[in-house]
Amino acid sequence: MTRLWPLLAALLALFAAGCAEDLEAEDDGPPPTPTGIETRGDGTFGVVIDATDEAEWVYLRFDEGLVDDDATWDLAIRRFTIAINGGVSGAGAGLAARDTAGSLADAARAPDDGWMADGPDGDDMGEEPDRVFDTWYAYDETTHVLTPEPGIYYVRSGDGERYYAVAVEGYYDAAGSSGHVALGFAPVDAPEDPPPIDDGTPEPEAMPDPEPEAMPDPEPEAPLGVEIDATDREAWAYVQVDADGALVTGTEGAWDIAIQRSVIRLNGGESGDGYAAARLGPDGADYDAIESAPTTGYVADAETPAPGPPGAGTLVANPLLSAWYDYDPSTHQLSPADRNYLLRTADGRYGRLRITAYADGLYRVRFDLVPAAPETVRLTAESVDDWTAFDLAAGAAAAPDAAWDLGLYGVRLRTDGGTSGDGMGAAQGVDGESLDALTAPDPDAWQVDAMLPEPGPPGSGEYSGNPALGEWYDYDPMRHTVSPRARVYAIRLHDGGLARMRILEFADDRITLEYQYAGAGREAF
């Protein structure tokens, strides 16, 4: 019997060695990195998602990589849009919280508060849901480039069991093509007080504690102004300024202001045939302190970038009034900016305007007519090589191919009419040393542009200019100097409007003048 012990001991040793090999084979080390995910070695991970398809979503699960849409996904990406698997975007338990000062390197535990799910469309333009990740980028309207905003998002997974810190790190590939969303992420500990998971079970109603009787709070003061209902997403709400200056309901054929949700149009420019336009009110002035309106510097409707994300397109609206609101990206709510406007109505009257309240398409708007007060505008132009054109109603140089009223080239002056343009431009002059010397032009004294002799010796050629304005100076042949005459000129603008002007100085090929614009549709000062 004792001879069997050595053999038995050998068999036991072989058995133990085999078991040890099996146990060692089961220890595979850390779990494999999910497909398509880069391990960075500092506890964080990265992934670049091809989201170039404008119609198809790409689904990501942080612990598995790219997954099918029927799987328990965490994020869905389509172009620059990022959705979480919760709220209106998915059936999961996903939530997200924004930390504008956070970083992946410092993220260790998810916060206890600030959690939000993707919600339905709010006050912002467009009909896309309001997603938590809508704030990940800054959009440059000049270059049309998206740049990630600083900070991170904390994300609860679609199954509600995992938490991650996520940073959007880029949107373009090496060639500069858009739609390549680069994400960095890292798993983090759950919050100390995790947000609840909605399982559809209603919370039991608790009996409220009795409260001691208290004096009722005073009713809050209602915002001033007329209520305008622009809640319809398809139809425009038309508003008209009546003869007494009150805002009343208008029609498509008789209106001054048109509003659809957050977009405002005025009856002028590309939106209508009227004179309506807007300009900012005086800096720092209280609404009630605005007692008059200058006549120049108003902005008419034009093609304007549509509010919303990149690619939202353009629409016709008033460029100045497109900035009437402040937008809160965390709540997707609009609120009126602290700003007063001056409004020129479709028939050429002037008033002060302020938006005092807004809620989901319902406005409160203050408006009062105020008298026009033509301001004196001074212009200096150096026109040595070519003509410089000015829009006198706007108070600025005219853009190329845009409407203009007065052209300057050296000592030559022209208007947009006759041989110089297709407008109604013309001019006439009277003796005087101030603009007040001319209050109303003589309807029979207008002179339109014609071909005139070039300044200089005989035989210098011709140019298209205005005969009345061609007499604005005296020339000293001994000193070779140009001196303005004591004359005041009435300028008929390209659209028939009226300005009065006098030339103050000509030196070093620069002409300095001052003028006043009577106001849209006005024929006298």
Short mmCIF file of C-alpha atoms in Angstrom, two decimals:
data_model
loop_
_atom_site.label_atom_id
_atom_site.label_comp_id
_atom_site.label_asym_id
_atom_site.label_seq_id
_atom_site.Cartn_x
_atom_site.Cartn_y
_atom_site.Cartn_z
CA MET A 1 0.00 0.00 0.00
CA THR A 2 2.85 2.39 0.78
CA ARG A 3 4.23 1.93 -2.75
CA LEU A 4 1.12 3.59 -4.19
CA TRP A 5 1.80 7.00 -2.48
CA PRO A 6 4.52 8.12 -4.86
CA LEU A 7 2.31 7.32 -7.85
CA LEU A 8 -0.71 8.99 -6.27
CA ALA A 9 1.35 12.10 -5.45
CA ALA A 10 2.52 12.34 -9.06
CA LEU A 11 -1.03 12.11 -10.39
CA LEU A 12 -2.18 14.81 -7.96
CA ALA A 13 0.64 17.11 -9.10
CA LEU A 14 -0.31 16.67 -12.76
CA PHE A 15 -3.96 17.37 -11.98
CA ALA A 16 -3.10 20.53 -10.07
CA ALA A 17 -0.89 21.78 -12.88
CA GLY A 18 -3.70 21.27 -15.40
CA CYS A 19 -6.15 23.17 -13.23
CA ALA A 20 -3.72 26.04 -12.85
CA GLU A 21 -3.33 26.31 -16.62
CA ASP A 22 -7.11 26.41 -17.01
CA LEU A 23 -7.45 29.15 -14.41
CA GLU A 24 -4.72 31.23 -16.01
CA ALA A 25 -6.40 30.89 -19.42
CA GLU A 26 -9.59 32.44 -18.05
CA ASP A 27 -7.78 35.70 -17.03
CA ASP A 28 -7.94 37.67 -20.33
CA GLY A 29 -6.90 41.03 -18.83
CA PRO A 30 -8.90 44.26 -19.35
CA PRO A 31 -11.97 44.08 -21.59
CA PRO A 32 -11.37 44.79 -25.29
CA THR A 33 -11.89 48.33 -26.56
CA PRO A 34 -15.26 48.66 -28.37
CA THR A 35 -15.08 48.62 -32.15
CA GLY A 36 -14.16 52.03 -33.61
CA ILE A 37 -13.24 53.49 -30.21
CA GLU A 38 -9.72 54.82 -29.58
CA THR A 39 -8.15 54.20 -26.15
CA ARG A 40 -6.07 57.23 -25.26
CA GLY A 41 -4.21 55.83 -22.27
CA ASP A 42 -5.28 58.53 -19.82
CA GLY A 43 -8.61 56.97 -18.94
CA THR A 44 -10.41 58.71 -21.79
CA PHE A 45 -11.58 57.43 -25.15
CA GLY A 46 -12.18 58.96 -28.56
CA VAL A 47 -14.28 58.25 -31.60
CA VAL A 48 -14.80 59.98 -34.94
CA ILE A 49 -18.27 59.41 -36.36
CA ASP A 50 -19.06 59.74 -40.04
CA ALA A 51 -22.34 61.64 -39.80
CA THR A 52 -22.19 63.12 -43.29
CA ASP A 53 -25.51 61.60 -44.38
CA GLU A 54 -28.21 64.27 -44.06
CA ALA A 55 -30.99 61.71 -43.60
CA GLU A 56 -29.56 58.79 -41.61
CA TRP A 57 -28.68 58.77 -37.92
CA VAL A 58 -25.53 57.05 -36.63
CA TYR A 59 -25.94 55.40 -33.22
CA LEU A 60 -23.25 55.11 -30.55
CA ARG A 61 -23.11 53.09 -27.36
CA PHE A 62 -20.11 54.13 -25.32
CA ASP A 63 -19.22 50.63 -24.09
CA GLU A 64 -19.82 48.86 -27.43
CA GLY A 65 -19.09 51.36 -30.21
CA LEU A 66 -21.40 51.91 -33.18
CA VAL A 67 -24.66 49.97 -32.86
CA ASP A 68 -27.91 49.50 -34.74
CA ASP A 69 -30.79 51.84 -34.05
CA ASP A 70 -32.79 49.04 -32.41
CA ALA A 71 -30.07 48.50 -29.79
CA THR A 72 -29.80 50.32 -26.47
CA TRP A 73 -27.86 53.31 -27.78
CA ASP A 74 -26.53 56.31 -25.88
CA LEU A 75 -26.07 59.02 -28.52
CA ALA A 76 -27.39 59.45 -32.07
CA ILE A 77 -25.61 61.78 -34.51
CA ARG A 78 -26.75 63.23 -37.84
CA ARG A 79 -24.62 65.96 -39.33
CA PHE A 80 -24.21 68.52 -36.49
CA THR A 81 -27.25 67.27 -34.53
CA ILE A 82 -26.61 65.11 -31.46
CA ALA A 83 -29.51 63.38 -29.67
CA ILE A 84 -29.62 61.50 -26.38
CA ASN A 85 -31.67 58.33 -25.88
CA GLY A 86 -34.44 59.90 -23.84
CA GLY A 87 -37.19 62.49 -23.97
CA VAL A 88 -38.50 63.09 -27.48
CA SER A 89 -35.38 61.59 -29.09
CA GLY A 90 -35.56 58.02 -27.80
CA ALA A 91 -37.35 55.52 -25.61
CA GLY A 92 -34.41 55.11 -23.24
CA ALA A 93 -33.52 56.70 -19.92
CA GLY A 94 -30.90 59.04 -21.37
CA LEU A 95 -30.31 62.46 -19.87
CA ALA A 96 -27.57 65.07 -20.21
CA ALA A 97 -26.21 67.97 -18.17
CA ARG A 98 -24.02 70.78 -19.49
CA ASP A 99 -20.86 71.90 -17.70
CA THR A 100 -19.41 74.86 -19.60
CA ALA A 101 -16.29 74.97 -17.41
CA GLY A 102 -15.63 71.22 -17.18
CA SER A 103 -13.04 69.05 -18.90
CA LEU A 104 -12.59 65.33 -19.48
CA ALA A 105 -9.37 65.32 -17.48
CA ASP A 106 -11.13 66.63 -14.36
CA ALA A 107 -14.41 64.74 -14.68
CA ALA A 108 -14.80 62.09 -11.97
CA ARG A 109 -18.42 62.06 -10.84
CA ALA A 110 -21.60 63.12 -12.60
CA PRO A 111 -23.43 66.07 -10.99
CA ASP A 112 -26.58 65.80 -8.91
CA ASP A 113 -28.49 68.47 -10.80
CA GLY A 114 -28.79 70.13 -14.20
CA TRP A 115 -30.10 67.02 -15.95
CA MET A 116 -32.35 67.45 -18.96
CA ALA A 117 -33.88 65.27 -21.64
CA ASP A 118 -34.35 66.27 -25.28
CA GLY A 119 -37.59 68.21 -25.45
CA PRO A 120 -40.17 69.22 -28.04
CA ASP A 121 -39.66 72.25 -30.27
CA GLY A 122 -39.89 75.52 -28.36
CA ASP A 123 -39.84 79.20 -29.38
CA ASP A 124 -36.76 78.99 -31.59
CA MET A 125 -37.13 78.98 -35.36
CA GLY A 126 -37.60 75.66 -37.14
CA GLU A 127 -39.50 72.59 -36.10
CA GLU A 128 -36.65 70.41 -34.80
CA PRO A 129 -36.82 69.25 -31.17
CA ASP A 130 -34.85 71.24 -28.63
CA ARG A 131 -31.96 68.95 -27.76
CA VAL A 132 -29.54 69.30 -24.86
CA PHE A 133 -26.55 69.04 -27.22
CA ASP A 134 -27.82 71.92 -29.41
CA THR A 135 -25.35 74.19 -27.61
CA TRP A 136 -22.18 72.24 -28.48
CA TYR A 137 -21.02 74.62 -31.26
CA ALA A 138 -20.53 78.25 -32.19
CA TYR A 139 -21.49 79.11 -35.78
CA ASP A 140 -19.59 81.73 -37.78
CA GLU A 141 -22.08 83.28 -40.22
CA THR A 142 -19.23 84.69 -42.32
CA THR A 143 -17.21 81.49 -42.85
CA HIS A 144 -20.09 79.05 -42.11
CA VAL A 145 -17.73 77.10 -39.85
CA LEU A 146 -18.80 75.28 -36.67
CA THR A 147 -16.42 75.45 -33.70
CA PRO A 148 -16.95 73.40 -30.51
CA GLU A 149 -17.81 75.49 -27.48
CA PRO A 150 -15.71 74.99 -24.32
CA GLY A 151 -16.90 72.56 -21.67
CA ILE A 152 -18.33 69.06 -21.50
CA TYR A 153 -21.63 67.25 -21.19
CA TYR A 154 -22.43 64.60 -18.64
CA VAL A 155 -24.56 61.85 -20.19
CA ARG A 156 -26.62 59.11 -18.62
CA SER A 157 -26.73 56.09 -20.89
CA GLY A 158 -29.81 54.89 -22.67
CA ASP A 159 -30.22 52.02 -20.22
CA GLY A 160 -29.90 54.38 -17.28
CA GLU A 161 -27.05 52.40 -15.71
CA ARG A 162 -23.89 54.19 -16.91
CA TYR A 163 -22.60 57.76 -16.74
CA TYR A 164 -20.05 59.48 -18.98
CA ALA A 165 -18.36 62.82 -19.46
CA VAL A 166 -18.46 63.78 -23.16
CA ALA A 167 -16.66 66.51 -25.11
CA VAL A 168 -17.38 67.41 -28.74
CA GLU A 169 -13.88 67.96 -30.12
CA GLY A 170 -14.37 68.58 -33.83
CA TYR A 171 -16.65 68.53 -36.83
CA TYR A 172 -14.31 68.39 -39.84
CA ASP A 173 -11.89 65.80 -41.20
CA ALA A 174 -8.33 66.52 -42.30
CA ALA A 175 -9.58 67.67 -45.73
CA GLY A 176 -12.00 70.14 -44.13
CA SER A 177 -15.14 68.15 -44.99
CA SER A 178 -17.99 68.63 -42.50
CA GLY A 179 -20.03 65.96 -40.76
CA HIS A 180 -17.12 64.11 -39.15
CA VAL A 181 -18.02 64.45 -35.46
CA ALA A 182 -15.11 63.84 -33.10
CA LEU A 183 -16.07 62.92 -29.54
CA GLY A 184 -13.95 62.40 -26.46
CA PHE A 185 -15.50 60.63 -23.49
CA ALA A 186 -14.71 58.97 -20.18
CA PRO A 187 -16.79 56.87 -17.78
CA VAL A 188 -17.53 58.65 -14.50
CA ASP A 189 -19.13 57.69 -11.21
CA ALA A 190 -22.87 58.02 -10.82
CA PRO A 191 -24.17 61.08 -9.02
CA GLU A 192 -24.53 60.86 -5.26
CA ASP A 193 -28.19 61.62 -5.81
CA PRO A 194 -28.97 60.12 -9.25
CA PRO A 195 -31.86 61.55 -11.26
CA PRO A 196 -34.88 59.22 -11.20
CA ILE A 197 -35.68 56.92 -14.09
CA ASP A 198 -39.21 57.36 -15.36
CA ASP A 199 -40.80 53.89 -15.50
CA GLY A 200 -44.25 55.22 -16.20
CA THR A 201 -45.49 54.75 -12.63
CA PRO A 202 -47.08 57.96 -11.32
CA GLU A 203 -45.73 59.36 -8.09
CA PRO A 204 -48.18 59.02 -5.18
CA GLU A 205 -49.75 62.31 -4.25
CA ALA A 206 -48.79 63.51 -0.81
CA MET A 207 -51.17 65.42 1.38
CA PRO A 208 -49.98 69.02 1.44
CA ASP A 209 -49.01 70.48 4.77
CA PRO A 210 -51.35 73.20 5.88
CA GLU A 211 -49.89 76.63 5.35
CA PRO A 212 -50.56 79.60 7.56
CA GLU A 213 -52.71 82.27 6.06
CA ALA A 214 -50.72 85.12 4.60
CA MET A 215 -51.45 88.41 2.97
CA PRO A 216 -51.80 87.85 -0.78
CA ASP A 217 -48.96 89.12 -2.94
CA PRO A 218 -49.86 92.09 -5.08
CA GLU A 219 -50.71 91.26 -8.65
CA PRO A 220 -47.65 91.70 -10.88
CA GLU A 221 -47.85 94.69 -13.17
CA ALA A 222 -48.77 93.55 -16.65
CA PRO A 223 -46.29 94.43 -19.42
CA LEU A 224 -47.22 97.58 -21.26
CA GLY A 225 -48.28 97.46 -24.88
CA VAL A 226 -50.68 95.90 -27.32
CA GLU A 227 -50.94 92.12 -27.49
CA ILE A 228 -50.11 90.61 -30.88
CA ASP A 229 -50.89 86.95 -31.50
CA ALA A 230 -48.24 85.48 -33.82
CA THR A 231 -48.53 81.90 -32.60
CA ASP A 232 -49.49 80.49 -36.02
CA ARG A 233 -46.44 78.86 -37.62
CA GLU A 234 -47.90 79.12 -41.13
CA ALA A 235 -49.69 82.50 -41.28
CA TRP A 236 -48.44 86.05 -40.75
CA ALA A 237 -50.05 88.32 -38.20
CA TYR A 238 -50.49 91.73 -39.88
CA VAL A 239 -50.46 94.91 -37.80
CA GLN A 240 -51.22 98.45 -38.98
CA VAL A 241 -50.56 101.85 -37.44
CA ASP A 242 -53.89 103.70 -37.68
CA ALA A 243 -54.41 107.43 -38.15
CA ASP A 244 -54.12 108.04 -34.39
CA GLY A 245 -50.91 106.02 -34.08
CA ALA A 246 -52.49 102.95 -32.45
CA LEU A 247 -51.49 99.40 -33.40
CA VAL A 248 -54.52 97.66 -34.90
CA THR A 249 -55.12 94.48 -36.86
CA GLY A 250 -54.02 94.86 -40.47
CA THR A 251 -54.49 92.86 -43.62
CA GLU A 252 -52.22 91.51 -46.32
CA GLY A 253 -53.06 94.62 -48.36
CA ALA A 254 -52.81 97.23 -45.58
CA TRP A 255 -50.10 96.73 -42.99
CA ASP A 256 -46.95 98.14 -41.40
CA ILE A 257 -45.64 95.18 -39.37
CA ALA A 258 -46.01 91.45 -40.04
CA ILE A 259 -44.98 88.81 -37.49
CA GLN A 260 -44.74 85.04 -37.67
CA ARG A 261 -43.42 83.47 -34.48
CA SER A 262 -40.02 85.15 -33.95
CA VAL A 263 -39.67 86.67 -37.44
CA ILE A 264 -40.65 90.31 -38.04
CA ARG A 265 -41.18 92.01 -41.39
CA LEU A 266 -41.89 95.63 -42.24
CA ASN A 267 -43.80 96.93 -45.25
CA GLY A 268 -40.81 98.15 -47.23
CA GLY A 269 -37.68 96.91 -48.97
CA GLU A 270 -38.13 93.35 -50.22
CA SER A 271 -41.25 92.75 -48.11
CA GLY A 272 -43.59 95.42 -49.43
CA ASP A 273 -44.16 98.59 -51.42
CA GLY A 274 -44.25 100.95 -48.43
CA TYR A 275 -41.60 103.09 -46.75
CA ALA A 276 -41.46 101.00 -43.57
CA ALA A 277 -38.00 100.49 -42.06
CA ALA A 278 -36.33 100.50 -38.64
CA ARG A 279 -33.30 101.82 -36.78
CA LEU A 280 -32.06 101.49 -33.21
CA GLY A 281 -33.24 104.01 -30.67
CA PRO A 282 -30.80 106.32 -28.88
CA ASP A 283 -28.29 104.50 -26.67
CA GLY A 284 -29.32 104.42 -23.04
CA ALA A 285 -32.53 106.39 -23.61
CA ASP A 286 -35.70 105.38 -21.80
CA TYR A 287 -38.62 104.60 -24.08
CA ASP A 288 -40.71 107.49 -22.81
CA ALA A 289 -37.77 109.89 -23.23
CA ILE A 290 -37.70 109.39 -27.01
CA GLU A 291 -39.62 112.42 -28.25
CA SER A 292 -38.58 112.63 -31.91
CA ALA A 293 -37.09 110.49 -34.66
CA PRO A 294 -34.24 111.29 -37.05
CA THR A 295 -35.04 110.65 -40.69
CA THR A 296 -31.84 108.91 -41.84
CA GLY A 297 -30.24 105.56 -41.07
CA TYR A 298 -33.27 103.27 -41.35
CA VAL A 299 -32.86 99.66 -42.46
CA ALA A 300 -35.41 98.13 -44.82
CA ASP A 301 -36.26 94.44 -45.24
CA ALA A 302 -33.85 92.24 -47.13
CA GLU A 303 -32.76 88.62 -47.53
CA THR A 304 -31.52 87.63 -44.08
CA PRO A 305 -30.01 84.43 -42.58
CA ALA A 306 -32.81 82.44 -41.00
CA PRO A 307 -32.60 81.96 -37.23
CA GLY A 308 -31.51 78.49 -36.20
CA PRO A 309 -28.66 76.11 -36.86
CA PRO A 310 -26.30 76.25 -39.84
CA GLY A 311 -28.02 75.39 -43.10
CA ALA A 312 -31.33 76.88 -41.98
CA GLY A 313 -31.27 78.98 -45.15
CA THR A 314 -32.41 82.56 -45.61
CA LEU A 315 -35.67 84.44 -45.42
CA VAL A 316 -36.91 87.95 -46.12
CA ALA A 317 -37.17 89.91 -42.87
CA ASN A 318 -35.97 93.11 -41.26
CA PRO A 319 -32.25 92.62 -40.48
CA LEU A 320 -32.34 95.01 -37.53
CA LEU A 321 -35.48 93.57 -35.92
CA SER A 322 -34.10 90.05 -36.36
CA ALA A 323 -32.12 90.79 -33.19
CA TRP A 324 -35.13 91.78 -31.07
CA TYR A 325 -34.69 88.86 -28.66
CA ASP A 326 -32.22 87.16 -26.35
CA TYR A 327 -32.08 83.36 -26.70
CA ASP A 328 -31.42 81.07 -23.73
CA PRO A 329 -29.85 77.88 -25.13
CA SER A 330 -30.44 75.97 -21.89
CA THR A 331 -34.21 76.54 -21.91
CA HIS A 332 -34.68 77.28 -25.63
CA GLN A 333 -36.74 80.31 -24.67
CA LEU A 334 -36.83 83.79 -26.20
CA SER A 335 -37.13 86.99 -24.21
CA PRO A 336 -37.21 90.58 -25.49
CA ALA A 337 -33.83 92.30 -25.51
CA ASP A 338 -33.57 95.56 -23.58
CA ARG A 339 -33.76 97.65 -26.70
CA ASN A 340 -35.83 100.50 -28.17
CA TYR A 341 -36.39 100.96 -31.88
CA LEU A 342 -37.45 103.79 -34.16
CA LEU A 343 -39.95 102.74 -36.80
CA ARG A 344 -40.80 104.40 -40.10
CA THR A 345 -44.27 103.32 -41.15
CA ALA A 346 -45.39 102.26 -44.61
CA ASP A 347 -46.79 105.77 -45.27
CA GLY A 348 -43.69 107.61 -44.00
CA ARG A 349 -44.65 108.52 -40.43
CA TYR A 350 -42.23 107.94 -37.56
CA GLY A 351 -42.59 106.36 -34.14
CA ARG A 352 -40.87 104.68 -31.21
CA LEU A 353 -41.27 100.94 -30.66
CA ARG A 354 -40.40 98.47 -27.91
CA ILE A 355 -41.20 94.77 -27.47
CA THR A 356 -42.02 94.37 -23.79
CA ALA A 357 -43.00 90.69 -23.50
CA TYR A 358 -43.00 87.44 -25.46
CA ALA A 359 -44.29 83.94 -24.74
CA ASP A 360 -44.57 81.24 -27.40
CA GLY A 361 -45.63 83.61 -30.19
CA LEU A 362 -47.61 86.07 -28.07
CA TYR A 363 -46.12 89.58 -28.03
CA ARG A 364 -46.63 92.75 -26.07
CA VAL A 365 -45.54 95.76 -28.13
CA ARG A 366 -45.44 99.46 -27.29
CA PHE A 367 -45.66 102.00 -30.11
CA ASP A 368 -46.19 105.75 -30.23
CA LEU A 369 -45.93 108.22 -33.09
CA VAL A 370 -43.28 110.90 -32.65
CA PRO A 371 -42.44 113.89 -34.88
CA ALA A 372 -39.71 113.55 -37.49
CA ALA A 373 -36.60 115.61 -36.74
CA PRO A 374 -34.28 115.70 -39.77
CA GLU A 375 -30.71 115.46 -38.52
CA THR A 376 -27.76 117.11 -40.21
CA VAL A 377 -25.42 114.55 -41.70
CA ARG A 378 -21.87 115.47 -42.68
CA LEU A 379 -20.07 113.52 -45.39
CA THR A 380 -16.48 113.69 -46.58
CA ALA A 381 -15.55 111.89 -49.78
CA GLU A 382 -12.24 111.49 -51.55
CA SER A 383 -13.10 110.70 -55.16
CA VAL A 384 -9.95 110.98 -57.27
CA ASP A 385 -10.13 107.89 -59.47
CA ASP A 386 -13.83 107.16 -59.83
CA TRP A 387 -17.33 108.11 -58.75
CA THR A 388 -18.46 107.57 -55.16
CA ALA A 389 -22.22 107.15 -54.71
CA PHE A 390 -24.20 107.91 -51.57
CA ASP A 391 -27.61 106.80 -50.34
CA LEU A 392 -28.78 109.97 -48.61
CA ALA A 393 -31.75 108.35 -46.87
CA ALA A 394 -29.47 105.72 -45.34
CA GLY A 395 -26.78 108.26 -44.53
CA ALA A 396 -23.99 106.15 -45.97
CA ALA A 397 -22.15 105.20 -49.13
CA ALA A 398 -24.27 103.11 -51.46
CA ALA A 399 -23.34 99.49 -52.06
CA PRO A 400 -22.38 98.50 -55.60
CA ASP A 401 -25.43 98.02 -57.82
CA ALA A 402 -27.68 99.44 -55.06
CA ALA A 403 -29.93 102.50 -55.23
CA TRP A 404 -28.11 105.83 -54.87
CA ASP A 405 -28.91 109.53 -54.79
CA LEU A 406 -25.74 111.62 -55.08
CA GLY A 407 -22.51 110.86 -56.91
CA LEU A 408 -19.18 112.66 -56.39
CA TYR A 409 -15.98 112.57 -58.45
CA GLY A 410 -13.53 115.38 -57.83
CA VAL A 411 -15.53 118.58 -58.31
CA ARG A 412 -18.18 116.78 -60.37
CA LEU A 413 -21.60 115.97 -58.89
CA ARG A 414 -24.46 113.94 -60.29
CA THR A 415 -27.88 112.60 -59.30
CA ASP A 416 -29.62 109.35 -60.16
CA GLY A 417 -31.62 110.64 -63.10
CA GLY A 418 -31.37 111.98 -66.65
CA THR A 419 -28.17 110.81 -68.35
CA SER A 420 -26.69 109.53 -65.05
CA GLY A 421 -29.25 107.00 -63.86
CA ASP A 422 -32.68 105.43 -64.08
CA GLY A 423 -34.06 107.09 -60.93
CA MET A 424 -35.99 110.30 -60.34
CA GLY A 425 -32.86 112.25 -59.40
CA ALA A 426 -32.65 116.00 -60.05
CA ALA A 427 -31.40 119.17 -58.32
CA GLN A 428 -31.95 122.92 -57.96
CA GLY A 429 -30.21 125.63 -55.93
CA VAL A 430 -30.85 128.85 -54.05
CA ASP A 431 -28.51 131.37 -52.44
CA GLY A 432 -27.97 130.82 -48.74
CA GLU A 433 -25.44 130.15 -46.02
CA SER A 434 -27.45 127.60 -44.01
CA LEU A 435 -29.69 124.67 -44.84
CA ASP A 436 -32.68 126.59 -43.54
CA ALA A 437 -32.45 128.86 -46.61
CA LEU A 438 -34.38 126.19 -48.51
CA THR A 439 -37.62 124.83 -47.05
CA ALA A 440 -39.54 123.75 -50.15
CA PRO A 441 -38.23 123.30 -53.69
CA ASP A 442 -39.73 125.06 -56.70
CA PRO A 443 -41.57 122.32 -58.62
CA ASP A 444 -40.69 124.04 -61.91
CA ALA A 445 -36.97 124.52 -61.20
CA TRP A 446 -35.73 120.93 -61.13
CA GLN A 447 -32.80 120.17 -63.41
CA VAL A 448 -32.01 116.60 -64.43
CA ASP A 449 -28.59 115.28 -65.34
CA ALA A 450 -27.11 115.90 -68.78
CA MET A 451 -23.75 115.75 -70.56
CA LEU A 452 -21.59 118.63 -69.27
CA PRO A 453 -18.11 119.94 -70.21
CA GLU A 454 -15.31 118.43 -68.17
CA PRO A 455 -13.65 120.86 -65.72
CA GLY A 456 -10.52 122.27 -67.33
CA PRO A 457 -9.55 123.91 -70.57
CA PRO A 458 -11.76 123.72 -73.66
CA GLY A 459 -11.68 120.34 -75.35
CA SER A 460 -11.30 118.35 -72.13
CA GLY A 461 -14.33 116.24 -72.99
CA GLU A 462 -17.70 115.64 -71.33
CA TYR A 463 -19.15 113.88 -68.32
CA SER A 464 -22.66 113.08 -67.13
CA GLY A 465 -23.54 115.39 -64.26
CA ASN A 466 -26.15 117.72 -62.86
CA PRO A 467 -26.23 121.27 -64.30
CA ALA A 468 -27.45 122.88 -61.07
CA LEU A 469 -24.84 121.13 -58.93
CA GLY A 470 -22.13 121.95 -61.45
CA GLU A 471 -22.22 125.58 -60.29
CA TRP A 472 -21.33 124.83 -56.67
CA TYR A 473 -17.78 126.31 -56.71
CA ASP A 474 -15.55 129.20 -57.78
CA TYR A 475 -12.11 128.42 -59.18
CA ASP A 476 -9.07 130.67 -58.56
CA PRO A 477 -6.74 130.16 -61.55
CA MET A 478 -3.90 131.99 -59.83
CA ARG A 479 -3.89 129.84 -56.70
CA HIS A 480 -5.54 126.80 -58.30
CA THR A 481 -7.99 126.53 -55.43
CA VAL A 482 -11.68 125.64 -55.35
CA SER A 483 -14.04 127.54 -53.03
CA PRO A 484 -17.68 126.55 -52.37
CA ARG A 485 -20.30 129.18 -53.19
CA ALA A 486 -22.91 130.22 -50.62
CA ARG A 487 -25.59 128.01 -52.14
CA VAL A 488 -28.07 125.48 -50.77
CA TYR A 489 -29.27 122.72 -53.08
CA ALA A 490 -32.43 120.68 -53.12
CA ILE A 491 -31.71 117.10 -54.16
CA ARG A 492 -34.49 114.92 -55.49
CA LEU A 493 -33.60 111.36 -54.56
CA HIS A 494 -33.82 108.29 -56.75
CA ASP A 495 -37.26 107.45 -55.31
CA GLY A 496 -38.59 111.03 -55.39
CA GLY A 497 -37.64 111.88 -51.80
CA LEU A 498 -36.17 115.23 -50.81
CA ALA A 499 -32.86 116.33 -49.27
CA ARG A 500 -31.25 119.72 -48.91
CA MET A 501 -27.47 120.10 -49.10
CA ARG A 502 -24.65 122.59 -49.03
CA ILE A 503 -20.97 122.07 -49.74
CA LEU A 504 -18.63 123.19 -46.97
CA GLU A 505 -15.12 122.60 -48.24
CA PHE A 506 -12.97 121.19 -51.01
CA ALA A 507 -9.32 120.49 -50.16
CA ASP A 508 -6.78 117.83 -51.11
CA ASP A 509 -9.29 116.29 -53.51
CA ARG A 510 -11.74 115.82 -50.65
CA ILE A 511 -15.20 117.33 -50.72
CA THR A 512 -17.06 117.90 -47.45
CA LEU A 513 -20.79 118.55 -47.43
CA GLU A 514 -23.71 118.52 -45.04
CA TYR A 515 -27.32 117.63 -45.76
CA GLN A 516 -30.69 116.82 -44.25
CA TYR A 517 -33.21 114.25 -45.49
CA ALA A 518 -36.82 115.41 -45.21
CA GLY A 519 -38.18 111.91 -44.61
CA ALA A 520 -39.88 109.26 -46.72
CA GLY A 521 -42.66 110.66 -48.89
CA ARG A 522 -42.16 114.28 -47.76
CA GLU A 523 -41.88 117.14 -50.23
CA ALA A 524 -40.78 119.93 -47.90
CA PHE A 525 -38.96 120.59 -44.63
#
